[in-house]
Short mmCIF file of N, CA and C in Angstrom, two decimals:
data_model
loop_
_atom_site.label_atom_id
_atom_site.label_comp_id
_atom_site.label_asym_id
_atom_site.label_seq_id
_atom_site.Cartn_x
_atom_site.Cartn_y
_atom_site.Cartn_z
N MET A 1 -47.32 27.58 22.16
CA MET A 1 -46.05 28.21 21.76
C MET A 1 -46.38 29.39 20.83
N LYS A 2 -45.72 30.50 21.08
CA LYS A 2 -45.89 31.66 20.20
C LYS A 2 -45.41 31.34 18.80
N HIS A 3 -45.95 32.08 17.84
CA HIS A 3 -45.53 31.90 16.45
C HIS A 3 -44.55 32.99 16.03
N ALA A 4 -43.57 32.60 15.24
CA ALA A 4 -42.65 33.54 14.61
C ALA A 4 -43.08 33.63 13.16
N GLU A 5 -43.53 34.82 12.77
CA GLU A 5 -43.96 35.03 11.40
C GLU A 5 -43.14 36.18 10.82
N PHE A 6 -42.43 35.89 9.75
CA PHE A 6 -41.55 36.87 9.12
C PHE A 6 -42.26 37.49 7.92
N ALA A 7 -42.41 38.81 7.93
CA ALA A 7 -43.11 39.55 6.87
C ALA A 7 -44.54 39.04 6.74
N PHE A 8 -45.19 39.42 5.66
CA PHE A 8 -46.53 38.94 5.37
C PHE A 8 -46.42 37.66 4.57
N PRO A 9 -47.42 36.75 4.64
CA PRO A 9 -47.35 35.54 3.82
C PRO A 9 -47.16 35.90 2.34
N GLY A 10 -46.33 35.12 1.66
CA GLY A 10 -46.07 35.38 0.24
C GLY A 10 -44.59 35.27 -0.06
N PRO A 11 -44.17 35.82 -1.20
CA PRO A 11 -42.78 35.65 -1.65
C PRO A 11 -41.72 36.11 -0.65
N LEU A 12 -41.94 37.24 0.03
CA LEU A 12 -40.92 37.71 0.98
C LEU A 12 -40.81 36.76 2.16
N ARG A 13 -41.96 36.33 2.72
CA ARG A 13 -41.89 35.36 3.82
C ARG A 13 -41.19 34.10 3.36
N ASP A 14 -41.52 33.60 2.17
CA ASP A 14 -40.89 32.38 1.66
C ASP A 14 -39.37 32.55 1.60
N LYS A 15 -38.92 33.71 1.12
CA LYS A 15 -37.49 33.99 1.00
C LYS A 15 -36.83 34.02 2.39
N LEU A 16 -37.49 34.66 3.37
CA LEU A 16 -36.92 34.77 4.71
C LEU A 16 -36.87 33.42 5.41
N VAL A 17 -37.95 32.65 5.32
CA VAL A 17 -37.98 31.33 5.95
C VAL A 17 -36.89 30.44 5.35
N ALA A 18 -36.74 30.48 4.03
CA ALA A 18 -35.69 29.68 3.38
C ALA A 18 -34.31 30.09 3.86
N ALA A 19 -34.07 31.40 4.01
CA ALA A 19 -32.77 31.88 4.49
C ALA A 19 -32.50 31.42 5.92
N ILE A 20 -33.54 31.40 6.75
CA ILE A 20 -33.39 30.91 8.13
C ILE A 20 -33.06 29.43 8.11
N LEU A 21 -33.79 28.67 7.33
CA LEU A 21 -33.56 27.22 7.27
C LEU A 21 -32.18 26.88 6.73
N ARG A 22 -31.62 27.74 5.88
CA ARG A 22 -30.26 27.54 5.36
C ARG A 22 -29.19 28.03 6.35
N GLY A 23 -29.62 28.69 7.43
CA GLY A 23 -28.68 29.21 8.41
C GLY A 23 -28.08 30.55 8.03
N GLU A 24 -28.62 31.19 6.99
CA GLU A 24 -28.10 32.49 6.53
C GLU A 24 -28.69 33.66 7.30
N LYS A 25 -29.91 33.50 7.79
CA LYS A 25 -30.60 34.58 8.51
C LYS A 25 -30.66 34.20 9.98
N THR A 26 -29.97 34.99 10.81
CA THR A 26 -29.94 34.71 12.26
C THR A 26 -30.34 35.94 13.07
N SER A 27 -30.82 36.98 12.39
CA SER A 27 -31.32 38.17 13.08
C SER A 27 -32.53 38.70 12.33
N THR A 28 -33.31 39.48 13.03
CA THR A 28 -34.48 40.10 12.42
C THR A 28 -34.77 41.40 13.15
N THR A 29 -35.56 42.24 12.55
CA THR A 29 -35.87 43.53 13.13
C THR A 29 -37.36 43.79 13.02
N GLY A 30 -37.97 44.13 14.13
CA GLY A 30 -39.38 44.48 14.16
C GLY A 30 -39.55 45.87 14.74
N LEU A 31 -40.74 46.39 14.62
CA LEU A 31 -41.04 47.71 15.17
C LEU A 31 -41.71 47.57 16.53
N VAL A 32 -41.23 48.34 17.50
CA VAL A 32 -41.89 48.36 18.81
C VAL A 32 -43.36 48.73 18.61
N ALA A 33 -43.62 49.67 17.70
CA ALA A 33 -45.00 50.12 17.45
C ALA A 33 -45.90 48.97 17.00
N GLU A 34 -45.35 48.03 16.26
CA GLU A 34 -46.16 46.89 15.80
C GLU A 34 -46.50 45.97 16.97
N TYR A 35 -45.53 45.72 17.85
CA TYR A 35 -45.81 44.91 19.05
C TYR A 35 -46.90 45.59 19.88
N GLU A 36 -46.77 46.91 20.05
CA GLU A 36 -47.75 47.65 20.85
C GLU A 36 -49.12 47.60 20.20
N LYS A 37 -49.17 47.78 18.89
CA LYS A 37 -50.44 47.79 18.15
C LYS A 37 -51.21 46.50 18.39
N TYR A 38 -50.50 45.38 18.38
CA TYR A 38 -51.15 44.07 18.49
C TYR A 38 -51.11 43.50 19.91
N GLY A 39 -50.67 44.32 20.88
CA GLY A 39 -50.66 43.89 22.27
C GLY A 39 -49.78 42.68 22.52
N GLU A 40 -48.70 42.56 21.75
CA GLU A 40 -47.78 41.43 21.89
C GLU A 40 -46.62 41.80 22.79
N GLU A 41 -46.18 40.83 23.58
CA GLU A 41 -44.99 41.02 24.41
C GLU A 41 -43.76 41.04 23.51
N LEU A 42 -42.76 41.84 23.89
CA LEU A 42 -41.48 41.81 23.16
C LEU A 42 -40.83 40.44 23.40
N PRO A 43 -40.03 39.98 22.45
CA PRO A 43 -39.34 38.70 22.65
C PRO A 43 -38.38 38.80 23.84
N VAL A 44 -38.10 37.65 24.44
CA VAL A 44 -37.14 37.58 25.54
C VAL A 44 -36.15 36.46 25.25
N VAL A 45 -34.93 36.64 25.72
CA VAL A 45 -33.88 35.64 25.53
C VAL A 45 -34.34 34.31 26.13
N GLY A 46 -34.15 33.26 25.37
CA GLY A 46 -34.52 31.92 25.81
C GLY A 46 -35.91 31.49 25.34
N GLU A 47 -36.71 32.45 24.88
CA GLU A 47 -38.06 32.15 24.41
C GLU A 47 -37.98 31.34 23.12
N ARG A 48 -38.90 30.39 22.99
CA ARG A 48 -38.97 29.58 21.77
C ARG A 48 -40.27 29.88 21.05
N GLU A 49 -40.17 29.95 19.71
CA GLU A 49 -41.33 30.24 18.88
C GLU A 49 -41.37 29.28 17.70
N LEU A 50 -42.57 28.95 17.26
CA LEU A 50 -42.76 28.11 16.09
C LEU A 50 -42.76 29.00 14.85
N MET A 51 -41.78 28.81 13.96
CA MET A 51 -41.71 29.60 12.74
C MET A 51 -42.73 29.07 11.74
N ILE A 52 -43.55 30.01 11.24
CA ILE A 52 -44.65 29.69 10.34
C ILE A 52 -44.29 30.10 8.91
N ASP A 53 -44.56 29.21 7.94
CA ASP A 53 -44.32 29.55 6.54
C ASP A 53 -45.56 30.21 5.94
N SER A 54 -45.51 30.53 4.67
CA SER A 54 -46.63 31.22 4.01
C SER A 54 -47.91 30.39 3.97
N ALA A 55 -47.78 29.06 4.04
CA ALA A 55 -48.95 28.18 4.03
C ALA A 55 -49.55 28.03 5.43
N GLY A 56 -48.93 28.70 6.43
CA GLY A 56 -49.43 28.60 7.80
C GLY A 56 -48.93 27.38 8.55
N GLU A 57 -47.95 26.69 7.97
CA GLU A 57 -47.38 25.49 8.59
C GLU A 57 -46.17 25.84 9.44
N GLY A 58 -46.01 25.14 10.56
CA GLY A 58 -44.81 25.29 11.38
C GLY A 58 -43.67 24.52 10.74
N VAL A 59 -42.52 25.19 10.55
CA VAL A 59 -41.40 24.54 9.87
C VAL A 59 -40.15 24.41 10.74
N ALA A 60 -40.09 25.15 11.84
CA ALA A 60 -38.94 25.06 12.74
C ALA A 60 -39.28 25.75 14.06
N VAL A 61 -38.54 25.38 15.08
CA VAL A 61 -38.63 26.07 16.36
C VAL A 61 -37.38 26.93 16.50
N LEU A 62 -37.60 28.21 16.76
CA LEU A 62 -36.51 29.16 16.92
C LEU A 62 -36.40 29.54 18.39
N GLU A 63 -35.16 29.74 18.84
CA GLU A 63 -34.92 30.23 20.20
C GLU A 63 -34.26 31.60 20.12
N THR A 64 -34.82 32.55 20.85
CA THR A 64 -34.28 33.91 20.89
C THR A 64 -32.99 33.90 21.71
N THR A 65 -31.93 34.47 21.14
CA THR A 65 -30.64 34.50 21.83
C THR A 65 -30.21 35.90 22.23
N GLU A 66 -30.84 36.93 21.64
CA GLU A 66 -30.50 38.32 22.00
C GLU A 66 -31.66 39.21 21.59
N VAL A 67 -31.95 40.20 22.43
CA VAL A 67 -32.99 41.19 22.13
C VAL A 67 -32.45 42.56 22.51
N ARG A 68 -32.50 43.49 21.55
CA ARG A 68 -32.11 44.88 21.83
C ARG A 68 -33.23 45.78 21.32
N VAL A 69 -33.67 46.71 22.16
CA VAL A 69 -34.62 47.74 21.72
C VAL A 69 -33.79 49.01 21.55
N ILE A 70 -33.70 49.45 20.29
CA ILE A 70 -32.82 50.57 19.95
C ILE A 70 -33.51 51.48 18.92
N PRO A 71 -33.07 52.73 18.82
CA PRO A 71 -33.57 53.58 17.74
C PRO A 71 -33.08 53.03 16.40
N LEU A 72 -33.87 53.23 15.38
CA LEU A 72 -33.52 52.75 14.03
C LEU A 72 -32.11 53.20 13.63
N SER A 73 -31.72 54.39 14.04
CA SER A 73 -30.40 54.93 13.68
C SER A 73 -29.24 54.13 14.27
N GLU A 74 -29.51 53.27 15.26
CA GLU A 74 -28.43 52.52 15.91
C GLU A 74 -28.27 51.09 15.42
N VAL A 75 -29.05 50.69 14.41
CA VAL A 75 -28.87 49.35 13.85
C VAL A 75 -27.48 49.29 13.22
N ASP A 76 -26.71 48.26 13.59
CA ASP A 76 -25.31 48.17 13.16
C ASP A 76 -25.14 47.22 11.98
N LEU A 77 -23.96 47.29 11.37
CA LEU A 77 -23.66 46.50 10.18
C LEU A 77 -23.79 45.01 10.45
N GLN A 78 -23.30 44.52 11.58
CA GLN A 78 -23.37 43.07 11.84
C GLN A 78 -24.80 42.60 11.88
N HIS A 79 -25.68 43.38 12.49
CA HIS A 79 -27.11 43.00 12.52
C HIS A 79 -27.66 42.95 11.09
N ALA A 80 -27.35 43.97 10.30
CA ALA A 80 -27.83 44.02 8.91
C ALA A 80 -27.33 42.81 8.12
N LEU A 81 -26.06 42.47 8.27
CA LEU A 81 -25.48 41.32 7.57
C LEU A 81 -26.17 40.02 8.01
N ASP A 82 -26.40 39.90 9.31
CA ASP A 82 -26.98 38.67 9.86
C ASP A 82 -28.46 38.50 9.52
N GLU A 83 -29.07 39.53 8.94
CA GLU A 83 -30.45 39.38 8.48
C GLU A 83 -30.52 38.42 7.30
N GLY A 84 -29.36 38.12 6.68
CA GLY A 84 -29.30 37.07 5.67
C GLY A 84 -30.00 37.38 4.36
N GLU A 85 -30.19 38.66 4.08
CA GLU A 85 -30.88 39.04 2.85
C GLU A 85 -29.93 39.64 1.82
N GLY A 86 -28.63 39.52 2.07
CA GLY A 86 -27.64 39.98 1.10
C GLY A 86 -27.25 41.44 1.23
N PHE A 87 -27.66 42.09 2.31
CA PHE A 87 -27.28 43.49 2.49
C PHE A 87 -25.78 43.58 2.74
N THR A 88 -25.15 44.64 2.17
CA THR A 88 -23.72 44.83 2.37
C THR A 88 -23.42 46.12 3.13
N SER A 89 -24.48 46.88 3.46
CA SER A 89 -24.30 48.11 4.24
C SER A 89 -25.55 48.37 5.05
N VAL A 90 -25.40 49.16 6.09
CA VAL A 90 -26.56 49.55 6.89
C VAL A 90 -27.50 50.40 6.04
N ALA A 91 -26.96 51.24 5.17
CA ALA A 91 -27.81 52.09 4.32
C ALA A 91 -28.70 51.24 3.42
N GLU A 92 -28.14 50.18 2.85
CA GLU A 92 -28.90 49.28 1.99
C GLU A 92 -29.98 48.56 2.80
N TRP A 93 -29.60 48.06 3.98
CA TRP A 93 -30.55 47.40 4.88
C TRP A 93 -31.68 48.36 5.24
N ARG A 94 -31.31 49.58 5.59
CA ARG A 94 -32.31 50.55 6.04
C ARG A 94 -33.27 50.93 4.91
N ALA A 95 -32.76 51.15 3.72
CA ALA A 95 -33.63 51.50 2.59
C ALA A 95 -34.66 50.39 2.35
N ASP A 96 -34.21 49.14 2.37
CA ASP A 96 -35.10 48.01 2.15
C ASP A 96 -36.16 47.93 3.25
N HIS A 97 -35.73 48.05 4.51
CA HIS A 97 -36.66 47.95 5.63
C HIS A 97 -37.61 49.14 5.69
N THR A 98 -37.12 50.32 5.37
CA THR A 98 -37.99 51.50 5.35
C THR A 98 -39.08 51.32 4.29
N ASP A 99 -38.70 50.83 3.12
CA ASP A 99 -39.70 50.56 2.07
C ASP A 99 -40.77 49.60 2.58
N TYR A 100 -40.34 48.54 3.27
CA TYR A 100 -41.28 47.55 3.80
C TYR A 100 -42.18 48.17 4.86
N TRP A 101 -41.57 48.86 5.83
CA TRP A 101 -42.33 49.42 6.95
C TRP A 101 -43.28 50.53 6.52
N GLN A 102 -42.99 51.17 5.40
CA GLN A 102 -43.85 52.25 4.92
C GLN A 102 -44.70 51.81 3.73
N SER A 103 -44.73 50.50 3.47
CA SER A 103 -45.51 49.96 2.35
C SER A 103 -47.01 50.09 2.64
N ALA A 104 -47.80 50.02 1.59
CA ALA A 104 -49.26 50.07 1.74
C ALA A 104 -49.75 48.94 2.64
N GLU A 105 -49.14 47.75 2.51
CA GLU A 105 -49.55 46.60 3.31
C GLU A 105 -49.30 46.86 4.80
N MET A 106 -48.13 47.44 5.13
CA MET A 106 -47.82 47.71 6.53
C MET A 106 -48.68 48.86 7.06
N CYS A 107 -48.88 49.90 6.26
CA CYS A 107 -49.75 51.01 6.70
C CYS A 107 -51.15 50.48 7.00
N ALA A 108 -51.64 49.55 6.18
CA ALA A 108 -52.95 48.95 6.42
C ALA A 108 -52.94 48.14 7.71
N ALA A 109 -51.88 47.36 7.92
CA ALA A 109 -51.77 46.55 9.14
C ALA A 109 -51.70 47.43 10.39
N MET A 110 -51.06 48.58 10.26
CA MET A 110 -50.95 49.51 11.39
C MET A 110 -52.18 50.41 11.51
N GLU A 111 -53.09 50.29 10.53
CA GLU A 111 -54.30 51.12 10.47
C GLU A 111 -53.95 52.60 10.50
N ASP A 112 -52.88 52.95 9.76
CA ASP A 112 -52.39 54.33 9.70
C ASP A 112 -51.82 54.57 8.30
N PRO A 113 -52.61 55.21 7.41
CA PRO A 113 -52.15 55.41 6.04
C PRO A 113 -50.91 56.31 5.94
N GLU A 114 -50.60 57.04 7.00
CA GLU A 114 -49.45 57.95 7.01
C GLU A 114 -48.28 57.37 7.82
N PHE A 115 -48.32 56.07 8.15
CA PHE A 115 -47.29 55.48 9.00
C PHE A 115 -45.90 55.63 8.36
N THR A 116 -44.96 56.14 9.13
CA THR A 116 -43.58 56.31 8.65
C THR A 116 -42.61 55.93 9.76
N VAL A 117 -41.37 55.73 9.37
CA VAL A 117 -40.29 55.49 10.32
C VAL A 117 -39.20 56.53 10.09
N ASP A 118 -38.43 56.80 11.15
CA ASP A 118 -37.30 57.73 11.05
C ASP A 118 -36.20 57.28 12.02
N ASP A 119 -35.16 58.08 12.16
CA ASP A 119 -34.02 57.72 13.02
C ASP A 119 -34.41 57.36 14.44
N THR A 120 -35.49 57.98 14.94
CA THR A 120 -35.87 57.78 16.34
C THR A 120 -36.85 56.62 16.55
N THR A 121 -37.34 56.03 15.47
CA THR A 121 -38.29 54.91 15.59
C THR A 121 -37.62 53.77 16.35
N LEU A 122 -38.29 53.28 17.40
CA LEU A 122 -37.74 52.18 18.18
C LEU A 122 -37.98 50.86 17.47
N VAL A 123 -36.90 50.09 17.35
CA VAL A 123 -36.98 48.76 16.72
C VAL A 123 -36.52 47.71 17.72
N VAL A 124 -36.95 46.48 17.45
CA VAL A 124 -36.55 45.33 18.25
C VAL A 124 -35.60 44.51 17.39
N ALA A 125 -34.32 44.59 17.70
CA ALA A 125 -33.29 43.85 16.97
C ALA A 125 -33.07 42.53 17.71
N THR A 126 -33.45 41.45 17.06
CA THR A 126 -33.46 40.13 17.70
C THR A 126 -32.53 39.18 16.98
N ARG A 127 -31.86 38.35 17.76
CA ARG A 127 -31.06 37.25 17.21
C ARG A 127 -31.72 35.95 17.66
N PHE A 128 -31.57 34.92 16.83
CA PHE A 128 -32.20 33.65 17.14
C PHE A 128 -31.39 32.51 16.52
N LYS A 129 -31.72 31.30 16.94
CA LYS A 129 -31.12 30.10 16.36
C LYS A 129 -32.21 29.05 16.21
N ILE A 130 -32.01 28.15 15.26
CA ILE A 130 -32.92 27.03 15.08
C ILE A 130 -32.58 25.99 16.14
N VAL A 131 -33.60 25.54 16.88
CA VAL A 131 -33.38 24.46 17.85
C VAL A 131 -34.06 23.15 17.42
N GLU A 132 -34.99 23.27 16.45
CA GLU A 132 -35.65 22.05 15.95
C GLU A 132 -36.22 22.35 14.56
N ARG A 133 -36.02 21.41 13.66
CA ARG A 133 -36.63 21.50 12.32
C ARG A 133 -37.83 20.57 12.31
N ILE A 134 -38.88 20.99 11.64
CA ILE A 134 -40.10 20.18 11.57
C ILE A 134 -40.30 19.74 10.12
N GLY A 135 -40.54 18.44 9.94
CA GLY A 135 -40.83 17.91 8.61
C GLY A 135 -39.61 17.57 7.80
#
């Protein structure tokens, strides 16, 4: 089973996993470029993944319910709200995600110190649901 890993291990992943387990986070956004970099297939509706916490343990099985590949400029308010991180506007969501995607950690992961995102950057806007809790 593929693994669902949100952010890098650490405080942000812990926060996201907790929000998912509480049912507050039902959407997520990834970069098409990141999937391409690591040779990973884009998610597909009906696919199930084992959600991994910061300790590397599987804590739930998630099922993908929707996948949209869209330019960053087309992320809508409902998607931002459903990310479960307390965003109240697309602008707030975008500022937070841009900071993450352009962070030193992400630039290192992409092996590109100048990695940036803009309105045309393709993102994978995914919705999911918990189908099984582990532990």
